[in-house]
PDB file of C-alpha atoms in Angstrom:
ATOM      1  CA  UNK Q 228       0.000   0.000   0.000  1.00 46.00           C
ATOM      2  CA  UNK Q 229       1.636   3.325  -0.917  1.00 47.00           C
ATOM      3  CA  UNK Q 230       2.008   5.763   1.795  1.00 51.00           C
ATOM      4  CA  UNK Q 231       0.579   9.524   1.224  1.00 51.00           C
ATOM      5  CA  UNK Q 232       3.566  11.164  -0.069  1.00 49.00           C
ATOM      6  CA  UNK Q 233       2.556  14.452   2.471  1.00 50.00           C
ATOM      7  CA  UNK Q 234       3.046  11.863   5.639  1.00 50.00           C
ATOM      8  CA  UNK Q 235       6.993  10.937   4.922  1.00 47.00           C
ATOM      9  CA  UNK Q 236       7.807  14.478   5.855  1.00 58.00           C
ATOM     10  CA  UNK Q 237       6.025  14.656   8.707  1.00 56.00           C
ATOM     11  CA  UNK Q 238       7.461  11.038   9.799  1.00 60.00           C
ATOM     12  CA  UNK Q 239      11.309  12.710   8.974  1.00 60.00           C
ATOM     13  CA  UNK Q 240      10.388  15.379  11.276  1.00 58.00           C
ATOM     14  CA  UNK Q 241       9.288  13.241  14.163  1.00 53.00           C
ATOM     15  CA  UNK Q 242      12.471  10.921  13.313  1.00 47.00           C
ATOM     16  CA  UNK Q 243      14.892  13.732  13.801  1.00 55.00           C
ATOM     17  CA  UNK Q 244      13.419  15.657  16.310  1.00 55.00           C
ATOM     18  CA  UNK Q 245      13.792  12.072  18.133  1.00 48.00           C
ATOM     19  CA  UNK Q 246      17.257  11.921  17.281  1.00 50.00           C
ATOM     20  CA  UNK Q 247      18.376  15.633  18.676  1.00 52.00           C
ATOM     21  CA  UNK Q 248      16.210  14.946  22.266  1.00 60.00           C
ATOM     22  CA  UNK Q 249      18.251  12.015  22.081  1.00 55.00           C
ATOM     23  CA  UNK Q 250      21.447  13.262  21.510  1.00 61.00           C
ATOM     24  CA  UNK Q 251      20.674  16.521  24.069  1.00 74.00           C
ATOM     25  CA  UNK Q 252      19.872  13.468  26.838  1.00 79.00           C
ATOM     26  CA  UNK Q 253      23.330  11.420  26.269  1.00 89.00           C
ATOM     27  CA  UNK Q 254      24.924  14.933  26.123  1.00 91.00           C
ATOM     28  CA  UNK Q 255      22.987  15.799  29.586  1.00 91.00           C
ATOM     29  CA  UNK Q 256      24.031  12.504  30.487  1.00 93.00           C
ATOM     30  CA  UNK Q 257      27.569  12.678  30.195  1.00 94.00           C
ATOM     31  CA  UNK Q 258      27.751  16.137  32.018  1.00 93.00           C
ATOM     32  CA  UNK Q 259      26.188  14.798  34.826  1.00 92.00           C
ATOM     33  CA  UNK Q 260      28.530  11.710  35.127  1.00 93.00           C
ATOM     34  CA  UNK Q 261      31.469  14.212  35.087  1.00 93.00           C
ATOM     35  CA  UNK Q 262      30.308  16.304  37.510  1.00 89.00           C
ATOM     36  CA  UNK Q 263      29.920  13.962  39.789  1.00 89.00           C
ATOM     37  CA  UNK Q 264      33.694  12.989  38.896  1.00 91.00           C
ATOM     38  CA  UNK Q 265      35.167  16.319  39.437  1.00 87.00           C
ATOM     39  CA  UNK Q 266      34.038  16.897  42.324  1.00 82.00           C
ATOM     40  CA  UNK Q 267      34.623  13.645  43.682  1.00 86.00           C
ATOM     41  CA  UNK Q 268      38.312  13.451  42.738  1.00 86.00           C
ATOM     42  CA  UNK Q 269      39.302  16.369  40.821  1.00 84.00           C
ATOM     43  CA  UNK Q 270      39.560  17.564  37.311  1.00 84.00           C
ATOM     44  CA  UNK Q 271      43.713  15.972  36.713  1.00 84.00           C
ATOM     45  CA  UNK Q 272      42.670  12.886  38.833  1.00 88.00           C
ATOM     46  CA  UNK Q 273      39.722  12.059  36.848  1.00 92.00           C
ATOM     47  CA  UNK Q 274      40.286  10.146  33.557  1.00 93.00           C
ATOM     48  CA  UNK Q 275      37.913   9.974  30.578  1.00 94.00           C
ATOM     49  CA  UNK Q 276      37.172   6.182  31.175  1.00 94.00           C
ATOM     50  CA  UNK Q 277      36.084   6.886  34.972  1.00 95.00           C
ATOM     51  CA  UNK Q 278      33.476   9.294  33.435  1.00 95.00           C
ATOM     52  CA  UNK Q 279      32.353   6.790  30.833  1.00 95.00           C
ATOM     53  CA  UNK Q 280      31.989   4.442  33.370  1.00 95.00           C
ATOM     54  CA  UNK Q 281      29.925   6.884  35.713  1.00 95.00           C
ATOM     55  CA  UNK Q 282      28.121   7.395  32.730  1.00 93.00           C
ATOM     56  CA  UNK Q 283      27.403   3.747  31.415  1.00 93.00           C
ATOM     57  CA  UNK Q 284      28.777   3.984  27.989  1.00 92.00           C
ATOM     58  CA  UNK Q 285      31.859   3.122  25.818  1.00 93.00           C
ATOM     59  CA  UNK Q 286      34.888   5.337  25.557  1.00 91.00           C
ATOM     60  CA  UNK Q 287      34.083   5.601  21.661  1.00 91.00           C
ATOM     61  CA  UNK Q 288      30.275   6.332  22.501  1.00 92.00           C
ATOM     62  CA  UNK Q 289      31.737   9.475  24.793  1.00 93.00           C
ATOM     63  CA  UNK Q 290      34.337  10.621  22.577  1.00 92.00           C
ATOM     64  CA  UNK Q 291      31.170  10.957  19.842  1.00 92.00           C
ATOM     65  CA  UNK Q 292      29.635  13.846  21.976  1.00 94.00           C
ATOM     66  CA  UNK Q 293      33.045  15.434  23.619  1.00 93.00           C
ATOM     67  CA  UNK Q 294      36.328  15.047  22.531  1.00 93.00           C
ATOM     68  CA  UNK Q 295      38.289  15.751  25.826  1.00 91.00           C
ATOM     69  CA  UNK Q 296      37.555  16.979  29.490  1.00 90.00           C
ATOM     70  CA  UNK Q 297      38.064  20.703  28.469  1.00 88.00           C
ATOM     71  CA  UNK Q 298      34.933  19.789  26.374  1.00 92.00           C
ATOM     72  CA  UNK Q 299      33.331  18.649  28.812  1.00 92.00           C
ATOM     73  CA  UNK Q 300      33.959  21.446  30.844  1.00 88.00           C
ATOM     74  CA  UNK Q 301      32.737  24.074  28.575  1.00 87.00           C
ATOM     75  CA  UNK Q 302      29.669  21.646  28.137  1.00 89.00           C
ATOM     76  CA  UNK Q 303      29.147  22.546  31.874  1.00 88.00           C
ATOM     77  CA  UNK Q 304      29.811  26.021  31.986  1.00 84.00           C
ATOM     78  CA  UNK Q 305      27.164  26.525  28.888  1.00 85.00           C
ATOM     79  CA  UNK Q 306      24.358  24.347  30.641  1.00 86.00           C
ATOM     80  CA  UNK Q 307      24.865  26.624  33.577  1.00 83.00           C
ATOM     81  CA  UNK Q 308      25.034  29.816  31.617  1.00 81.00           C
ATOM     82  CA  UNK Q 309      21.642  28.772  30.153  1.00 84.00           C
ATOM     83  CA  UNK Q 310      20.170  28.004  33.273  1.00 84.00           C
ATOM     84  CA  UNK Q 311      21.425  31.249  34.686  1.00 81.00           C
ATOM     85  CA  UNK Q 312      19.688  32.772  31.934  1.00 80.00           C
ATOM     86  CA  UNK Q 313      16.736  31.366  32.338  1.00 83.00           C
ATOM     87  CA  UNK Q 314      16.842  31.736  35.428  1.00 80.00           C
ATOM     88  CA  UNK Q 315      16.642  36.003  35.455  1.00 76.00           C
ATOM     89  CA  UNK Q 316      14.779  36.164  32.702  1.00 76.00           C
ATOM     90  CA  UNK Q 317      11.863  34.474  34.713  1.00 76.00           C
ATOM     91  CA  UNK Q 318      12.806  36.293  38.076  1.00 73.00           C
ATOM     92  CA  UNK Q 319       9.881  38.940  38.443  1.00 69.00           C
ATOM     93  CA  UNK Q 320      10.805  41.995  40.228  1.00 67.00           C
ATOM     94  CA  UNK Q 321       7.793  43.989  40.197  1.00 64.00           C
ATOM     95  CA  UNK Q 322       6.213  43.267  43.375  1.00 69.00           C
ATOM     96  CA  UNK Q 323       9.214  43.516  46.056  1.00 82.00           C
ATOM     97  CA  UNK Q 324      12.837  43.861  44.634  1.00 87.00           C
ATOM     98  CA  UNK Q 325      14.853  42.852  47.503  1.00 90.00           C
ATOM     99  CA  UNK Q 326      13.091  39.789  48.854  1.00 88.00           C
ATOM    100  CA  UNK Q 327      13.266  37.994  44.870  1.00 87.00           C
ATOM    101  CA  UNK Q 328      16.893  39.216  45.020  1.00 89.00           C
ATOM    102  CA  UNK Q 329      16.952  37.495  48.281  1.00 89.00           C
ATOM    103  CA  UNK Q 330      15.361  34.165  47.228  1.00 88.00           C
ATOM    104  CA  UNK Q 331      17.465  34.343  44.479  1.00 87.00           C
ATOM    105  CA  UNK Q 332      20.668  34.892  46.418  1.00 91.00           C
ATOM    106  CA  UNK Q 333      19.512  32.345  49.200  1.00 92.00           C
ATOM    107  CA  UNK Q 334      19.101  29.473  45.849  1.00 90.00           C
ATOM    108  CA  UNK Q 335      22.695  30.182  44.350  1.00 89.00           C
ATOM    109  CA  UNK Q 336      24.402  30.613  48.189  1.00 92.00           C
ATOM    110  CA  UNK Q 337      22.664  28.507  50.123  1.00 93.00           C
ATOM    111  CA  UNK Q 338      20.383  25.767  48.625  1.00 93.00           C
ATOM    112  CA  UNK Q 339      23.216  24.681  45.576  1.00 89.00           C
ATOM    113  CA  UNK Q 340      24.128  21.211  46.165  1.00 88.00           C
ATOM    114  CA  UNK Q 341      27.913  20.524  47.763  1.00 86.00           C
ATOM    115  CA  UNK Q 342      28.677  18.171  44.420  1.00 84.00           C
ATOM    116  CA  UNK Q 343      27.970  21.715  42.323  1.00 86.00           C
ATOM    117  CA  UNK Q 344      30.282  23.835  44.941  1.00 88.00           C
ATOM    118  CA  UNK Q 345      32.881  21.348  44.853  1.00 84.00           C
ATOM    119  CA  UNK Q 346      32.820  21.196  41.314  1.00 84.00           C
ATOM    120  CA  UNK Q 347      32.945  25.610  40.587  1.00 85.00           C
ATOM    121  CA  UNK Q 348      35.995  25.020  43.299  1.00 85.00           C
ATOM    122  CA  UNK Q 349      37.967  22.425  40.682  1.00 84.00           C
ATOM    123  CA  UNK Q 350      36.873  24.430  37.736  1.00 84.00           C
ATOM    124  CA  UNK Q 351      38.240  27.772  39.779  1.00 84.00           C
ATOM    125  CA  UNK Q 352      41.825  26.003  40.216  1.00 84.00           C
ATOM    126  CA  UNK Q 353      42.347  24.287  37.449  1.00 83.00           C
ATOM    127  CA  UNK Q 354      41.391  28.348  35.655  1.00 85.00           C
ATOM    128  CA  UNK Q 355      44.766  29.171  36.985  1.00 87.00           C
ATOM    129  CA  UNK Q 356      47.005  26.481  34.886  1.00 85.00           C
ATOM    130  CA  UNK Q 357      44.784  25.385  31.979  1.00 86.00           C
ATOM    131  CA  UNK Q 358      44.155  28.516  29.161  1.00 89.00           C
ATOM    132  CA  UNK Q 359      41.290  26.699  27.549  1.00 87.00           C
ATOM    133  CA  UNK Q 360      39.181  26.452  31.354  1.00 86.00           C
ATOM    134  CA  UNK Q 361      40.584  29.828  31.743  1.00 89.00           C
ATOM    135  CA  UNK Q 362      38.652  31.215  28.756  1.00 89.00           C
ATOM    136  CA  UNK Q 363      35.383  28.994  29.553  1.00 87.00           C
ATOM    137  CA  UNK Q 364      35.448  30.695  33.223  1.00 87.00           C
ATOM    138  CA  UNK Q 365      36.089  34.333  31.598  1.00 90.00           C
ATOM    139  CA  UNK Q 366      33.271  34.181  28.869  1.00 89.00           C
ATOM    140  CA  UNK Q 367      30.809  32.603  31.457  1.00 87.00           C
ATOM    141  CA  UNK Q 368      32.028  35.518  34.123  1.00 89.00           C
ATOM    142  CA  UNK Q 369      31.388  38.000  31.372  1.00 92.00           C
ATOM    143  CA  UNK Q 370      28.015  36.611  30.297  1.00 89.00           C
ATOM    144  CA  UNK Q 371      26.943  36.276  33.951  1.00 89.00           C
ATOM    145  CA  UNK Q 372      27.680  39.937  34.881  1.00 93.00           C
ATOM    146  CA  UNK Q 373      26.489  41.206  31.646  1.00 92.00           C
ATOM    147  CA  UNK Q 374      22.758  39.776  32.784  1.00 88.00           C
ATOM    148  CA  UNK Q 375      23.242  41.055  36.379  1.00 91.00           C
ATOM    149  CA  UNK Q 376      24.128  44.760  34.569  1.00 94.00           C
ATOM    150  CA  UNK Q 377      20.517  44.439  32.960  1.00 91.00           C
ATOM    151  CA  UNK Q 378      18.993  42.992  35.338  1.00 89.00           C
ATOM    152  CA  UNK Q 379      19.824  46.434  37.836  1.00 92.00           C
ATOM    153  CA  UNK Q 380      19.603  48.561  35.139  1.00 93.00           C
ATOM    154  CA  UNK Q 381      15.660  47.554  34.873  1.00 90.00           C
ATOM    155  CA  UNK Q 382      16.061  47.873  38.322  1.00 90.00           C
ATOM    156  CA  UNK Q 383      17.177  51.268  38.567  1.00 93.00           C
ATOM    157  CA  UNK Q 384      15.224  52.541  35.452  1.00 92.00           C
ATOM    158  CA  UNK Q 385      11.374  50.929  38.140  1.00 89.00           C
ATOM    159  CA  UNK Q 386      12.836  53.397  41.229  1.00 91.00           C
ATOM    160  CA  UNK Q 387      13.142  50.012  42.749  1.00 92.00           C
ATOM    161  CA  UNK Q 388      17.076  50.786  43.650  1.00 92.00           C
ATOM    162  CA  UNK Q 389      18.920  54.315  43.515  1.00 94.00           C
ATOM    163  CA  UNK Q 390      19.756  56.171  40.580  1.00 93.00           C
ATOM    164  CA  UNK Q 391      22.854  57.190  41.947  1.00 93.00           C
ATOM    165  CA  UNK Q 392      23.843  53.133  42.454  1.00 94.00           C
ATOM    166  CA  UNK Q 393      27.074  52.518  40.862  1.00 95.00           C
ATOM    167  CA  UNK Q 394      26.024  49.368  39.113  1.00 95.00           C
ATOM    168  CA  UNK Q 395      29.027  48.280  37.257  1.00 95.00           C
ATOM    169  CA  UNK Q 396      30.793  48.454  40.815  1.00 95.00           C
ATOM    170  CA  UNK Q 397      28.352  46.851  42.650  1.00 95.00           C
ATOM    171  CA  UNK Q 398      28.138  43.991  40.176  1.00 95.00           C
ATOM    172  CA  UNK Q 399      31.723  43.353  40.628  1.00 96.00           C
ATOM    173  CA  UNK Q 400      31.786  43.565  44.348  1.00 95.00           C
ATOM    174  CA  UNK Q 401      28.518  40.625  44.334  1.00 94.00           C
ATOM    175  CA  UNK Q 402      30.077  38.476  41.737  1.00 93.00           C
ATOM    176  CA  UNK Q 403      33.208  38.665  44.468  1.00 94.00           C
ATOM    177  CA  UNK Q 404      30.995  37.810  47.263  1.00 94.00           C
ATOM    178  CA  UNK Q 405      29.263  35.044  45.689  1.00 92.00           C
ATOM    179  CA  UNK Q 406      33.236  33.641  44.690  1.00 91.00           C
ATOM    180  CA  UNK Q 407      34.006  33.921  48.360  1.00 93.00           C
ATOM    181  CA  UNK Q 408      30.998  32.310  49.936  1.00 94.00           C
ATOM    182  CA  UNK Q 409      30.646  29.233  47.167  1.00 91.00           C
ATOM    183  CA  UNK Q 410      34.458  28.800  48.115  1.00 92.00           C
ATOM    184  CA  UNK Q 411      34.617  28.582  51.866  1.00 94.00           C
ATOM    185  CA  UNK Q 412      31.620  26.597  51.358  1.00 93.00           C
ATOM    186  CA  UNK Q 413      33.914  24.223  49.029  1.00 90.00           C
ATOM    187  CA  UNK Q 414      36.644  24.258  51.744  1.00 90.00           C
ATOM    188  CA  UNK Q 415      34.931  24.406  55.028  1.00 93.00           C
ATOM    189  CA  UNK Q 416      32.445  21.623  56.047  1.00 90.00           C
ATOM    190  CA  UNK Q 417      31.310  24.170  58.843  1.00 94.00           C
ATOM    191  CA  UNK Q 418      30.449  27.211  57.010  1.00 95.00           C
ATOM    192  CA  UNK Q 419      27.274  28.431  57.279  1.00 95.00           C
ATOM    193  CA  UNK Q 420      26.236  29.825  54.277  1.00 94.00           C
ATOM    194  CA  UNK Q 421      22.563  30.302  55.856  1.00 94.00           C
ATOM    195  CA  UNK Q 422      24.473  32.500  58.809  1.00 95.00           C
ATOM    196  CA  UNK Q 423      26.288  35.378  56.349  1.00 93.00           C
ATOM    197  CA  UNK Q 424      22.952  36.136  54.389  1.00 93.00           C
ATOM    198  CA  UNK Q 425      21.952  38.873  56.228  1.00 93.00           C
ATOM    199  CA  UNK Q 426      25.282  40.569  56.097  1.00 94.00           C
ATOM    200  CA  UNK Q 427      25.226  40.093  52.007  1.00 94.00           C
ATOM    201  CA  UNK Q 428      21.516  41.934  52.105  1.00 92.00           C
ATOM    202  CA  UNK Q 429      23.206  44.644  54.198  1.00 93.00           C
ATOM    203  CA  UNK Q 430      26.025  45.050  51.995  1.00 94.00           C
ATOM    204  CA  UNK Q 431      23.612  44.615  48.708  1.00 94.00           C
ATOM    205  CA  UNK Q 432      21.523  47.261  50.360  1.00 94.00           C
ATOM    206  CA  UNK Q 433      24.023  49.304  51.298  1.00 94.00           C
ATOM    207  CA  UNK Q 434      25.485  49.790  47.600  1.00 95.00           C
ATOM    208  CA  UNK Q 435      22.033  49.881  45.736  1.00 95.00           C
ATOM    209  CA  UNK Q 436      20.236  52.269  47.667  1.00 92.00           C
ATOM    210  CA  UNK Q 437      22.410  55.127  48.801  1.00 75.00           C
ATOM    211  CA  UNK Q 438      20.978  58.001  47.584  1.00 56.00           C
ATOM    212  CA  UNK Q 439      22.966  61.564  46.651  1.00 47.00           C
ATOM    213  CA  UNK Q 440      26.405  59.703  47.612  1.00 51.00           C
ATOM    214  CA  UNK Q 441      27.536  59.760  44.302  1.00 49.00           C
ATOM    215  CA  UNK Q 442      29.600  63.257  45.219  1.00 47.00           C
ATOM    216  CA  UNK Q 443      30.645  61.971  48.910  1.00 47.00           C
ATOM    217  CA  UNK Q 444      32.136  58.640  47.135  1.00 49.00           C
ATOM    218  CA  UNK Q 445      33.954  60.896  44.709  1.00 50.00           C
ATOM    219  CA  UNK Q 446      35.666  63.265  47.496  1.00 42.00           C
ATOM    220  CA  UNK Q 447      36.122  60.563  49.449  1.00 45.00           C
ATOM    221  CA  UNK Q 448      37.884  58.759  46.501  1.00 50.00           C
ATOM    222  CA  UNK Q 449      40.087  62.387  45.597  1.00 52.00           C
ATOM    223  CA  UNK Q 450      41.294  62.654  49.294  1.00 46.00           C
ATOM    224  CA  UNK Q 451      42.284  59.145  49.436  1.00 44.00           C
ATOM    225  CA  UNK Q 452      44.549  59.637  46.062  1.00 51.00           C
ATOM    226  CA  UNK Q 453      45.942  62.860  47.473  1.00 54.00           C
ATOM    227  CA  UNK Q 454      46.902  61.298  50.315  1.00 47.00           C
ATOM    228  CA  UNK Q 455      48.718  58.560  48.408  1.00 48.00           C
ATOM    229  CA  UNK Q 456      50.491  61.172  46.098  1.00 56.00           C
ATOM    230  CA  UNK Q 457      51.375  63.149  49.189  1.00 54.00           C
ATOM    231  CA  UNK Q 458      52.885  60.050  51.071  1.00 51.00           C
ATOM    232  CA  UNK Q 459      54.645  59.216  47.656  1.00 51.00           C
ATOM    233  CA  UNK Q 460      56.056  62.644  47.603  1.00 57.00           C
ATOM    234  CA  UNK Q 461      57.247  62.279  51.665  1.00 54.00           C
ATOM    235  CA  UNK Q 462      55.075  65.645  52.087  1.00 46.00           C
ATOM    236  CA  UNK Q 463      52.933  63.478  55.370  1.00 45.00           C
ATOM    237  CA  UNK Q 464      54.517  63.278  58.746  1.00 48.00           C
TER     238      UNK Q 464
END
């Protein structure tokens, strides 16, 4: 019985989209295994066979999807960049600014599992000696405060924060807070993450709603550089 010719391309469609779920699973798949690896027993201590066998397949089945560990890595870092993504782009700030930016903070500080902590430590390290983790880290750094930027700038542009906020400064000084905590969290089993929240709101508060500082910051910033250049100079006692 011949087949309506309009149905074969419909069947192809439903074929292929088959075939790139099930290449995004194995993919999803194999990023999961490693994780778990990393942060187990380290980026240099963990070989591409452990992670096949974490992940139940052949070393030639693996090596179709990513050709090394730095592949895998960046395979992380761009899951996680899309999550992030997704992640403020579905954040609604309209109703009370500072407790979303406090659930949010609480999710990425607090309620992140150990395995995912342990694993941003490795990737951090390894950063120092490897140029190709190095760039993964810098572009998903970039990308990350990029979206923050935005995200205050919205902020700013609702009244919900101060116009006179420095936001490219106080972007920097969270993504260095957020380093700090996810690290001692990596290092010490008794941090509290939980405990230094409200300290973190302070400080967030502190540099998003000051209001007609701008000039203070500024004088306070020219004194401090004409003290230097005086103590340079050997004009202090």
């Amino acid at each position: 019985m011949r087949r309506n010719n309009a149905e074969l391309p419909e069947g192809r469609g439903q074929v292929r989209q088959a075939n790139v779920q099930l290449h995004s699973d194995r993919r999803s798949e194999i990023l999961d295994a490693a994780r778990r690896c990393f942060a187990r027993t380290g980026f240099h201590q963990t070989s591409m066979q452990q992670i096949c066998a974490e992940a139940g397949m052949s070393p030639g089945n693996l090596y179709r999807y990513f050709p090394s560990k730095e592949a895998i890595i960046a395979g992380i870092a761009e899951r996680d960049r899309a999550e992030v993504a997704a992640q403020l782009a579905d954040t609604q700030f309209t109703a009370d600014f500072f407790s979303t930016f406090a659930a949010l903070a609480r999710h990425h500080f607090v309620e992140r599992t150990a395995e995912e902590v342990g694993l941003c430590a490795e990737i951090m390290s390894e950063s120092r000696r490897n140029p190709t983790i190095s760039k993964i880290m810098n572009d998903f750094d970039a990308d990350v405060k990029d979206r923050l930027i935005t995200m205050l700038q919205s902020a700013q542009a609702r009244g919900d924060i101060s116009r006179d906020a420095d936001i490219s400064a106080a972007v920097e000084m969270l993504m260095i807070i957020a380093d700090g905590v996810w690290w001692r969290r990596a290092v010490d089993p008794n941090f509290d993450a939980e405990a230094v929240l409200p300290m973190f709101f302070d400080v967030t508060k502190y540099m998003l709603l000051q209001r007609g500082k701008g000039k203070e910051r500024d004088l306070g910033r020219n004194a401090t550089a004409d003290l230097a250049r005086a103590a340079l100079a050997g004009e202090t006692q």
